[in-house]
Coordinates of C-alpha atoms and ligand atoms in Angstrom, one line a residue:
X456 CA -42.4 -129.5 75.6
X457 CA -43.3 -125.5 76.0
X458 CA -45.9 -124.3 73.9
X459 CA -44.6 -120.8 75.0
X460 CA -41.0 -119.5 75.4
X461 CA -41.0 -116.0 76.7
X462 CA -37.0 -114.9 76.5
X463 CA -36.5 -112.4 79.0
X464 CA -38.3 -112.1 82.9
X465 CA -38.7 -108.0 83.1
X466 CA -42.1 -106.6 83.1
X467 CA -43.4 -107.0 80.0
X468 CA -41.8 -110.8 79.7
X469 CA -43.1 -111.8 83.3
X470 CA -46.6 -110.1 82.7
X471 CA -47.3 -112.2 79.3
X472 CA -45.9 -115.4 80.7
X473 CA -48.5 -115.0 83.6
X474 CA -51.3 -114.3 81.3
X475 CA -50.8 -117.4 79.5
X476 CA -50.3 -119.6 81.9
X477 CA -53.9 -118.5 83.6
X478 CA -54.7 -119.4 80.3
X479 CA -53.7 -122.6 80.4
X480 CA -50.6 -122.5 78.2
X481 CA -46.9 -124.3 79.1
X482 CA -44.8 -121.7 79.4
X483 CA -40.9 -121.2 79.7
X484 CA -40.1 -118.0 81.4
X485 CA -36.1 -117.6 80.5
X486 CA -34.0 -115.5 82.2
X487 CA -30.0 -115.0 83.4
X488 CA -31.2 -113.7 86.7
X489 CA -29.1 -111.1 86.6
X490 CA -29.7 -108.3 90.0
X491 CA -31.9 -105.4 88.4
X492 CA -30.4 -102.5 89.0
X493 CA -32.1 -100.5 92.1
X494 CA -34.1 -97.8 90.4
X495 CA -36.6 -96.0 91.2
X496 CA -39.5 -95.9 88.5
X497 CA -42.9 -94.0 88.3
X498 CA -45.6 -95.8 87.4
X499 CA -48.5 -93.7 85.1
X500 CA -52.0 -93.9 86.6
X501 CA -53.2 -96.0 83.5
X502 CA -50.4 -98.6 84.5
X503 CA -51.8 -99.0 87.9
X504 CA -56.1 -99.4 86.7
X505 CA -54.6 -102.2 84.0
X506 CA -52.9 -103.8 86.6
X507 CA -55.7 -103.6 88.9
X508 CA -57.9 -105.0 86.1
X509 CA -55.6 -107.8 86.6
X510 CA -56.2 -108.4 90.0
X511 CA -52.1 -107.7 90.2
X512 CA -52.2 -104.8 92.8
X513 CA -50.7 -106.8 95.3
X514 CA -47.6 -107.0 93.0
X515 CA -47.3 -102.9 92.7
X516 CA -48.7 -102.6 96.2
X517 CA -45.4 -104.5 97.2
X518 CA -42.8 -102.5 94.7
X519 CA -44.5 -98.8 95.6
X520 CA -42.3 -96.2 97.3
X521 CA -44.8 -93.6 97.8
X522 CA -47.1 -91.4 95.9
X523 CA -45.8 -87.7 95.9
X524 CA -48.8 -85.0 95.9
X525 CA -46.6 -82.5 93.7
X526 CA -43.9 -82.4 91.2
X527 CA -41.1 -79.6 91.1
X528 CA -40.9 -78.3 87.7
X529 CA -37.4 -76.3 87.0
X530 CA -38.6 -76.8 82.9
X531 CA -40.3 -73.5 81.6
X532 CA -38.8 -69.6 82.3
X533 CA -40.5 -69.7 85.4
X534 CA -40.0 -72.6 88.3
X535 CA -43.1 -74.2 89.5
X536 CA -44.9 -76.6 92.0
X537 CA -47.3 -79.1 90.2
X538 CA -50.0 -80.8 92.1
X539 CA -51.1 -84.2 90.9
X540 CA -54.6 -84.7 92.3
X541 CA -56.0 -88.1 91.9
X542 CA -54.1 -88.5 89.3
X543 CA -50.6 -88.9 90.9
X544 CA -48.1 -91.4 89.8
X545 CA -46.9 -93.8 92.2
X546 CA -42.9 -94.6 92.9
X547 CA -42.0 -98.4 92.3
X548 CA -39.0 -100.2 92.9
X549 CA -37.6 -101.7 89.8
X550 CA -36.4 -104.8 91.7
X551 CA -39.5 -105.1 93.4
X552 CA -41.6 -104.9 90.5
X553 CA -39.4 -107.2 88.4
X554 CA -39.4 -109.5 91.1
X555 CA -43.2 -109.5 92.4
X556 CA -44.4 -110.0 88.7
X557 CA -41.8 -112.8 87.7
X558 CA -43.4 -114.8 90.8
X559 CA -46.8 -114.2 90.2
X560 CA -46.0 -115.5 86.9
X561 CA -44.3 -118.5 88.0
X562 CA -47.4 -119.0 90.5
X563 CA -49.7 -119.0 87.4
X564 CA -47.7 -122.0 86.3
X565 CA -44.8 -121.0 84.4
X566 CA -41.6 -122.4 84.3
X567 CA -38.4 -120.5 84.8
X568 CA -35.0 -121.0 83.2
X569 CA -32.4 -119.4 84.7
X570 CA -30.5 -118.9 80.9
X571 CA -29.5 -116.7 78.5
X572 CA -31.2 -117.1 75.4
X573 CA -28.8 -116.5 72.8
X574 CA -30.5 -116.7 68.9
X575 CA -34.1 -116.9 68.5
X576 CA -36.0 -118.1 65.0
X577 CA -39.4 -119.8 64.1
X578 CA -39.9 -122.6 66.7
X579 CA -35.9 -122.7 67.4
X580 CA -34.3 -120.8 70.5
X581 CA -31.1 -121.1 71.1
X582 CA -29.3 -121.0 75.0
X583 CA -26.1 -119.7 76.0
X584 CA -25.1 -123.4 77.1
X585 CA -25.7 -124.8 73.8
X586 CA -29.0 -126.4 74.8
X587 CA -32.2 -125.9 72.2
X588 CA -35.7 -125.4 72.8
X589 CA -38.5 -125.8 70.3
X590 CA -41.7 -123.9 71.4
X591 CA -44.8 -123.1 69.3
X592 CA -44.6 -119.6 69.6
X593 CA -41.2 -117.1 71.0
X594 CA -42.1 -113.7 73.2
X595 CA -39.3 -111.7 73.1
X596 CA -39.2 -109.2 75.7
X597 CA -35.5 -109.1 76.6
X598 CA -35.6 -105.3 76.6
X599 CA -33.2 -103.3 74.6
X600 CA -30.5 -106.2 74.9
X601 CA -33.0 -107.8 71.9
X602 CA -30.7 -105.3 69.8
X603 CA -32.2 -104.3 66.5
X604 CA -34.1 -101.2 67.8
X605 CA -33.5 -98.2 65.6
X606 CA -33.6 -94.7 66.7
X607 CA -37.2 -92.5 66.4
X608 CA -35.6 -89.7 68.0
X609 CA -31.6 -88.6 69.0
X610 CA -30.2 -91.0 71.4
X611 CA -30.0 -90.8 74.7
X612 CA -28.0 -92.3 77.9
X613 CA -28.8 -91.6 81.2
X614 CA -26.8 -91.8 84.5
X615 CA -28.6 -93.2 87.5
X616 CA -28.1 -91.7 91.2
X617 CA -28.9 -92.8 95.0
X618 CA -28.1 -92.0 98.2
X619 CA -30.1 -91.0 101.6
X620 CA -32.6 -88.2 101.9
X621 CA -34.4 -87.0 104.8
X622 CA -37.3 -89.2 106.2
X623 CA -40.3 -87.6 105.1
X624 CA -43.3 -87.7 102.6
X625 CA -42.7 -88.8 98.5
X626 CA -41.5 -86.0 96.3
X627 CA -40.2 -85.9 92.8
X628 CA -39.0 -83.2 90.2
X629 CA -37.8 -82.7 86.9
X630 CA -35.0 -79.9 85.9
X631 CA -34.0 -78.8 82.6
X632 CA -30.4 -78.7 82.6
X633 CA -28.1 -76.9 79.8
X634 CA -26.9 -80.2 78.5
X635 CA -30.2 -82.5 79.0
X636 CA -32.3 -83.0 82.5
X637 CA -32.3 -84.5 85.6
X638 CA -35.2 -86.3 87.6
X639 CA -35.3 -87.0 91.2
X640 CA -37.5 -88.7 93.3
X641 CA -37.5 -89.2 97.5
X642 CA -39.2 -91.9 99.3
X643 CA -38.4 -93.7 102.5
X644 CA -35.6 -91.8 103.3
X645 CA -34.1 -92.8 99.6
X646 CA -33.6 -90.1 96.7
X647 CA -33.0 -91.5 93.6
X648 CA -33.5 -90.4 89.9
X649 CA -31.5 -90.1 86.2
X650 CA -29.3 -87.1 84.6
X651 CA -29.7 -87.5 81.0
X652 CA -27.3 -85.8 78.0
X653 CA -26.4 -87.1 74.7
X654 CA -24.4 -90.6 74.6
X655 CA -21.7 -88.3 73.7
X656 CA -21.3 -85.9 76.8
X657 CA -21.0 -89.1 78.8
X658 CA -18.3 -91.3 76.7
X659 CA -15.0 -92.0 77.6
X660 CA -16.1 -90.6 81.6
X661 CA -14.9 -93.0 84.4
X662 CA -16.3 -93.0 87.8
X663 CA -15.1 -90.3 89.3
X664 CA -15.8 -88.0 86.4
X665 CA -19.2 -89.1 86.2
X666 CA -19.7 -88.4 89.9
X667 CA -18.4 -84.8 89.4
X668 CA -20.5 -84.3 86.4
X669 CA -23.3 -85.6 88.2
X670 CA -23.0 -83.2 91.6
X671 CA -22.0 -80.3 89.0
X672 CA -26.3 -80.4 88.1
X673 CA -27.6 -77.3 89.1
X674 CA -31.2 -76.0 88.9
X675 CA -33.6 -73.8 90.8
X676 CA -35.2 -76.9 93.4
X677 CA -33.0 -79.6 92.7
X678 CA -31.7 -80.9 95.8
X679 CA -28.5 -81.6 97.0
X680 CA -26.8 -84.9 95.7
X681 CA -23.4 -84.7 97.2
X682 CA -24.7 -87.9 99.2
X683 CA -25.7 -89.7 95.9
X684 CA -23.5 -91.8 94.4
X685 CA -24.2 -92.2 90.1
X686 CA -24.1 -95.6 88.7
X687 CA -23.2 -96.9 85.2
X688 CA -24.6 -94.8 82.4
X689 CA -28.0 -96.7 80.1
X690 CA -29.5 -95.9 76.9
X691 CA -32.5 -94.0 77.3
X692 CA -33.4 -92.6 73.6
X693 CA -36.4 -93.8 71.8
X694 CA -36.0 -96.3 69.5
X695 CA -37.8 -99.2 68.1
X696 CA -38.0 -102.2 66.0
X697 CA -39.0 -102.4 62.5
X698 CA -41.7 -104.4 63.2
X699 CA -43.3 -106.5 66.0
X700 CA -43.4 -110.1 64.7
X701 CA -39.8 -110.4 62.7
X702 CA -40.3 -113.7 62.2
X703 CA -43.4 -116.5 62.3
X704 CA -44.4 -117.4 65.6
X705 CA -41.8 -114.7 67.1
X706 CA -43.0 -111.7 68.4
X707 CA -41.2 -108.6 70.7
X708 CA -43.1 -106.6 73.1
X709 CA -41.8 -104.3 75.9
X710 CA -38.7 -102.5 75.1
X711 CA -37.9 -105.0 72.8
X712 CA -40.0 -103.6 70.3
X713 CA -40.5 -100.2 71.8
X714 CA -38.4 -98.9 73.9
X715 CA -39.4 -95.6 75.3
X716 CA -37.2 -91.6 76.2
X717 CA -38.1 -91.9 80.3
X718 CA -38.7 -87.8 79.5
X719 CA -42.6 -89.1 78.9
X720 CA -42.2 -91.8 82.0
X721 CA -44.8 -94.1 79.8
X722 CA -42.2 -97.1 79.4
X723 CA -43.6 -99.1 82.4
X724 CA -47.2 -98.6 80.9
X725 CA -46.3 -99.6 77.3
X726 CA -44.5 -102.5 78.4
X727 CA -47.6 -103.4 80.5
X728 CA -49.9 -103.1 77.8
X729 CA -48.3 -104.4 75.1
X730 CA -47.4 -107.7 77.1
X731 CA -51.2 -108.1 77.1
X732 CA -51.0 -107.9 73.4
X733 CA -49.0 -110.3 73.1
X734 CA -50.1 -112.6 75.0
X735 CA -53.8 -112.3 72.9
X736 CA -51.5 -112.7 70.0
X737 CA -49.8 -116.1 71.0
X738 CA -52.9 -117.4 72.3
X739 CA -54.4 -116.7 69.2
X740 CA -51.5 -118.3 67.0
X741 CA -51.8 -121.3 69.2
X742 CA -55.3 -122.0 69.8
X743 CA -56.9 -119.8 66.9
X744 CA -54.3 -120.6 64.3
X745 CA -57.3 -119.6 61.4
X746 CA -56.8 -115.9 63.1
X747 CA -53.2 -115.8 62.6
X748 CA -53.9 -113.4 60.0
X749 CA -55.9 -110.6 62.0
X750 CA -53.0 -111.5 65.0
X751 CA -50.6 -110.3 62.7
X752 CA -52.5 -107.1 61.4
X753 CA -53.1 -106.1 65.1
X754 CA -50.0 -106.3 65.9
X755 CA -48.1 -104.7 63.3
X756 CA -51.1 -101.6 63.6
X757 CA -50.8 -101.1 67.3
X758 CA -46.7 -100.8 66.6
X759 CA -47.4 -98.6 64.1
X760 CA -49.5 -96.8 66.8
X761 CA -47.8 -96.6 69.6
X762 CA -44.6 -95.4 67.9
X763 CA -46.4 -92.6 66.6
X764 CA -47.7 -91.9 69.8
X765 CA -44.6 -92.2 71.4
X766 CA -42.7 -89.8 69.2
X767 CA -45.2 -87.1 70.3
X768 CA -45.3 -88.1 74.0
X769 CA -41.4 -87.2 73.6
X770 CA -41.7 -84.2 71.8
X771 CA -44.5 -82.8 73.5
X772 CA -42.3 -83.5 76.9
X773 CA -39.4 -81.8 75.7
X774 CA -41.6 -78.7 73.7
X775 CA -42.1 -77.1 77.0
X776 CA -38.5 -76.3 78.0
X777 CA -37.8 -72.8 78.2
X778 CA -34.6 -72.8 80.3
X779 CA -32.2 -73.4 78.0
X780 CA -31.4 -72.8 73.8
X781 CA -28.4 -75.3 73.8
X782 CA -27.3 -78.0 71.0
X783 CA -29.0 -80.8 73.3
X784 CA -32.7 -78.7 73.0
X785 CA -32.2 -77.4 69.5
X786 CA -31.7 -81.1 68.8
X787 CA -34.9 -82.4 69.9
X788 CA -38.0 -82.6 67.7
X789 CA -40.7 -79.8 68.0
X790 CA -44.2 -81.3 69.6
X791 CA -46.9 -82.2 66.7
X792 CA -49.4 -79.4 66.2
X793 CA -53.1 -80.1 67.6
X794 CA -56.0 -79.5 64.8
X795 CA -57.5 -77.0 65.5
X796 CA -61.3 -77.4 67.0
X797 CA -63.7 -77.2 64.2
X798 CA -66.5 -74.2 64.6
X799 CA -69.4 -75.6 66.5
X800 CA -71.7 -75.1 63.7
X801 CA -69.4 -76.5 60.9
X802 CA -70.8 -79.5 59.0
X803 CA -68.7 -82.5 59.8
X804 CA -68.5 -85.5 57.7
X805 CA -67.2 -89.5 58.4
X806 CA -63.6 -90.3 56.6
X807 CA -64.0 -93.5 56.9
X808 CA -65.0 -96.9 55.5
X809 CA -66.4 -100.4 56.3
X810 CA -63.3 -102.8 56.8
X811 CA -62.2 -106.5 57.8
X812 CA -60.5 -104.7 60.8
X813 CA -58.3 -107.0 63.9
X814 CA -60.2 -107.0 67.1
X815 CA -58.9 -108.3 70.6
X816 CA -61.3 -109.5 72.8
X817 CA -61.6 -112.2 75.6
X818 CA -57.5 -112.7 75.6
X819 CA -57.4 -114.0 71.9
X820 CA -57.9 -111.6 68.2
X821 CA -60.0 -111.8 65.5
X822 CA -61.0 -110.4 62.6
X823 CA -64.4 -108.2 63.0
X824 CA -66.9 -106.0 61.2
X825 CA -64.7 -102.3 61.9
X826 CA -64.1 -98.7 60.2
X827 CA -60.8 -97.8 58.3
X828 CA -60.0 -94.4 58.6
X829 CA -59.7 -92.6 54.8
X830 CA -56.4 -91.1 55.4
X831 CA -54.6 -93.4 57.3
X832 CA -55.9 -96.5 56.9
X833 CA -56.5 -96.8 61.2
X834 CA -58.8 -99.6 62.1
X835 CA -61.7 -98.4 64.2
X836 CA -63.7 -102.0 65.6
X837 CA -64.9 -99.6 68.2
X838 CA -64.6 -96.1 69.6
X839 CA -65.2 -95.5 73.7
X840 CA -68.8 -97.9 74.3
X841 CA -69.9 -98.1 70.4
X842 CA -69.2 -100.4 68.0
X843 CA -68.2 -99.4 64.9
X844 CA -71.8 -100.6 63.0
X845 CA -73.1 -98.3 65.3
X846 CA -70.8 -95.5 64.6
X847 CA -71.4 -95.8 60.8
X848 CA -75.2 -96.0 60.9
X849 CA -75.5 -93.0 63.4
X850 CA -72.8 -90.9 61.8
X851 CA -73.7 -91.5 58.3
X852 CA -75.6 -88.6 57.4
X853 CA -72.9 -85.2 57.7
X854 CA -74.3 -82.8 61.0
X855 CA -72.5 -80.5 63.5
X856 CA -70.8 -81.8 66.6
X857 CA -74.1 -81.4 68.9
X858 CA -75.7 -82.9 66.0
X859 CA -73.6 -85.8 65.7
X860 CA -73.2 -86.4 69.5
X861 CA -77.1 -85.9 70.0
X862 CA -77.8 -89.4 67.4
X863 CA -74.8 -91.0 69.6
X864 CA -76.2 -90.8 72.6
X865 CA -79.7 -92.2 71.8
X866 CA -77.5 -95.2 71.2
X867 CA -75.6 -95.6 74.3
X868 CA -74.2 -93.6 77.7
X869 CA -75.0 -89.8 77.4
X870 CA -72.3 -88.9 79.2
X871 CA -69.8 -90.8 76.7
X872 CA -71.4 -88.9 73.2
X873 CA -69.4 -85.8 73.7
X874 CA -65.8 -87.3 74.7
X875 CA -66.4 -89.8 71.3
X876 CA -66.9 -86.9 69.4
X877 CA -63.8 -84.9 70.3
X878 CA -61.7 -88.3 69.7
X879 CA -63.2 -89.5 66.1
X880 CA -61.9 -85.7 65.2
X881 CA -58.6 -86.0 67.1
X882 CA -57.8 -89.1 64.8
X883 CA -59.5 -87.7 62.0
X884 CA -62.4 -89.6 61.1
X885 CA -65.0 -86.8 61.6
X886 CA -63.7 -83.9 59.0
X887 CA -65.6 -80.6 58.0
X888 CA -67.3 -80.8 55.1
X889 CA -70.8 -82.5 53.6
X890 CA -71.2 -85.5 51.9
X891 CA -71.1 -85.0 48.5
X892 CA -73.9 -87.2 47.1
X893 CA -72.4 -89.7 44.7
Ligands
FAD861 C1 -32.9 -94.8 82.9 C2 -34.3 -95.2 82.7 C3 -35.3 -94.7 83.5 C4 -36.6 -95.1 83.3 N1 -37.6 -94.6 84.1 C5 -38.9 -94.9 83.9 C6 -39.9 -94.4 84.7 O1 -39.7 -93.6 85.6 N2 -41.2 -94.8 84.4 C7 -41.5 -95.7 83.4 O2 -42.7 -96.0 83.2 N3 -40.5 -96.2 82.6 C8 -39.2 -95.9 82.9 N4 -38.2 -96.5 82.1 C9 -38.6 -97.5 81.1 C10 -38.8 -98.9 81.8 O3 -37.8 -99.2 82.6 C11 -38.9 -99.9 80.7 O4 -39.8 -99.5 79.7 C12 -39.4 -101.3 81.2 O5 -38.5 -101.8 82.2 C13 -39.4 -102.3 80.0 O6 -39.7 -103.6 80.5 P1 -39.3 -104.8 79.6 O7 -39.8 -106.0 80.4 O8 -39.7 -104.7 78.2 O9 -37.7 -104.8 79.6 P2 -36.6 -104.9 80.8 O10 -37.2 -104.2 82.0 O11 -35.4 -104.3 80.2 O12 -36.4 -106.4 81.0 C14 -35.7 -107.2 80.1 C15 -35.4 -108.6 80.8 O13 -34.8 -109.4 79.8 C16 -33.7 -110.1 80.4 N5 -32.8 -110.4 79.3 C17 -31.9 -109.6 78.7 N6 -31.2 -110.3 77.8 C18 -31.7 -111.6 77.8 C19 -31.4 -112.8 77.1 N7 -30.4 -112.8 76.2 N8 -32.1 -113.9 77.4 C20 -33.0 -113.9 78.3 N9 -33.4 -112.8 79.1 C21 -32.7 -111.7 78.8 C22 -33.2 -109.1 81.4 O14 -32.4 -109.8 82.4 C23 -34.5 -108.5 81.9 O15 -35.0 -109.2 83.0 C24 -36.9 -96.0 82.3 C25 -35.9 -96.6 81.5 C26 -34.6 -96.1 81.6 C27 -33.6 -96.7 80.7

């Protein structure tokens, strides 16, 4: 009998099933097997270091393309010619990478089923040749095919593309477009990329009209596509699931519970971390069943969390288009306003209070001695190397940010005092103001 059953083998599903299993949990890796569509992907730099903390970079060494040095930028009034640094994102295969991490997985020790799983409940799955399996705990990572997600922003669908390109070095652009955008990429003599629009400029298109549309794109750099040939249209908006554990011992990760607009290209990273996630969650509802509790309560906060976060990652990709004042960009949301920077000599105070807050550490989560943030109610166990005991006893009295950053670095890194100022006020748990004395 599986402790584990993970329902669905795409990132996110193959990622916690290997986790587990180094852990040293039976685990069912289901899956119809069906070919993944040949997409190119990029893959954000913080993808890559959390896979390397892995010790999987021989899986996205396998799936990468190329690394282009620029992007082309046909977004704001003016075109331009982005270079990435060290920072650059790297092209993946989507078959490669769905393939490389499903067989690490299964090298860890999990066991594939090539099967649909059709129902899922507390310890019951159901699959779609009748049969019934009864793990301890359900990961459901079968993407967007999970159903239930509900919109966070207007929907989306987007039309894939391929054909040849010439041989040369990695490139990749982005193009506002009057009725969405189009992204390209070229590796390997490949190009590849997405048109997106509202569902609605694409229903009721067959083939052939969807080719037209797609080789009617125009935009200052965009290349020529009349070699590409456009696939079947996908959903692309944002949307997400109520919550992350809908039932006991069930939980969604990956696109399943978040799936993300590719406008912020973040989906590959949040389906990364959040398999991790989840994987400390199931350990912890199988070997730490005490901690259930705090499982839950991290889970439901980092959802929380990363929604948020992605709903700005969308809006601030969108804010900067300048190209074009049509119903598709009047309908997206404007990008959150940043705080403004407090004066250097303002007094600044802590919002926040001692709390029982979750904590993940060494793959399983517990509940831990933490902060809560006054206005939202965010858990702080620790912010960049301090704790949060630390943070309360060295923040306690009010003081400027030199102040405050001076007492923090007596405690830890120099270098890091500054940096974890600027963040406790980005999430607003350092606000102007002294202490009233009670
Ligand atoms: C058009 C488009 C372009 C994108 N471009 C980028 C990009 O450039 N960069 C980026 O970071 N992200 C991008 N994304 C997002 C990224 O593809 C996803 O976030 C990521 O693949 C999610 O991984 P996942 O494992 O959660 O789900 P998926 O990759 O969707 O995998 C789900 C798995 O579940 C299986 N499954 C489905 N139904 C069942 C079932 N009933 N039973 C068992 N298994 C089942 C499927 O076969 C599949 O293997 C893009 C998304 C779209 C739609």
């Amino acid at each position: 009998m599986a402790d584990i059953l993970v329902a669905g083998a795409g990132p996110a599903g193959s990622l916690a099933a290997l986790l587990l299993a180094r852990q040293g949990a039976r685990v069912v890796l289901a899956d119809p097997g069906r070919p993944v569509a040949p997409r190119c992907e990029s893959l954000a730099p913080a993808a890559r270091a959390l896979m390397a903390g892995l010790g999987l970079e021989p899986v996205l060494a396998a799936a990468r393309l190329g690394q282009p040095a620029a992007m082309a930028l046909s977004w704001r009034a003016v075109p331009e010619h982005r270079r990435f640094g060290a920072e650059a994102p790297w092209l993946l295969s989507r078959p490669l990478l769905h393939a490389g991490l499903r067989a690490a997985a299964l090298a860890a020790g999990a066991v594939a089923l090539e099967t649909r799983i059709t129902r899922l409940e507390t310890g019951r799955a159901r699959t779609a040749d009748g049969g019934m399996l009864e793990p301890a705990v359900i990961l459901d990572a079968r993407g967007r095919a999970a159903g239930g997600l509900r919109p966070l922003a207007p929907a989306r669908a987007a039309l894939p593309f391929a054909g040849s390109a010439p041989e040369g070095a990695a490139s990749m652009g982005i193009a506002a477009l009057e009725d969405g955008w189009i992204w390209w990429a070229e590796a390997r003599g490949q190009r590849q990329g997405i048109r997106v629009a509202a569902p609605a400029t694409l229903s009721g298109m067959d083939g052939t009209a969807r080719q037209d549309w797609l080789q009617a794109a125009h935009a200052p750099g965009l290349p020529d596509l009349s070699a590409c040939s456009a696939g079947r249209p996908v959903p692309a908006g944002l949307a997400a699931a109520p919550e992350t554990q809908p039932a006991p011992g069930v939980i969604r990760l990956g696109d399943a519970a978040l799936a993300r607009d590719p406008v912020a290209a973040q989906g590959l990273l949040h389906a990364l971390r959040s398999a991790s996630q989840a994987a400390a969650a199931a350990a912890t509802l199988l070997w730490h069943p005490g901690e259930a509790g705090a499982a839950e309560a991290f889970l439901r906060l980092r959802h929380q969390a990363d929604c948020e976060a992605a709903i700005a990652a969308t809006a601030a990709a969108q804010a900067g288009q300048a190209r074009h004042a049509t119903p598709f960009w009047r309908g997206t949301a404007p990008a959150p306003e940043a705080p403004a920077a407090p004066p250097r000599d303002a007094a600044l105070r802590l919002a926040a209070r001692p709390a029982r807050v979750p904590l993940l550490a060494e793959g399983h989560i517990r509940w831990t001695r933490g902060l809560e943030l006054d206005a939202t109610g965010q858990p702080l166990a620790r912010v960049g190397p301090y704790p949060a005991a630390a943070l309360l006893a060295a923040l306690a009295a009010p003081g400027t940010a030199p102040e405050l950053a001076a007492r923090l670095a007596r405690l830890g890194p120099a270098t890091a005092a500054g940096p974890v100022i600027a963040e406790l006020l980005r999430i607003g748990a350092l606000v102007p103001g002294a202490v009233t004395p009670a």
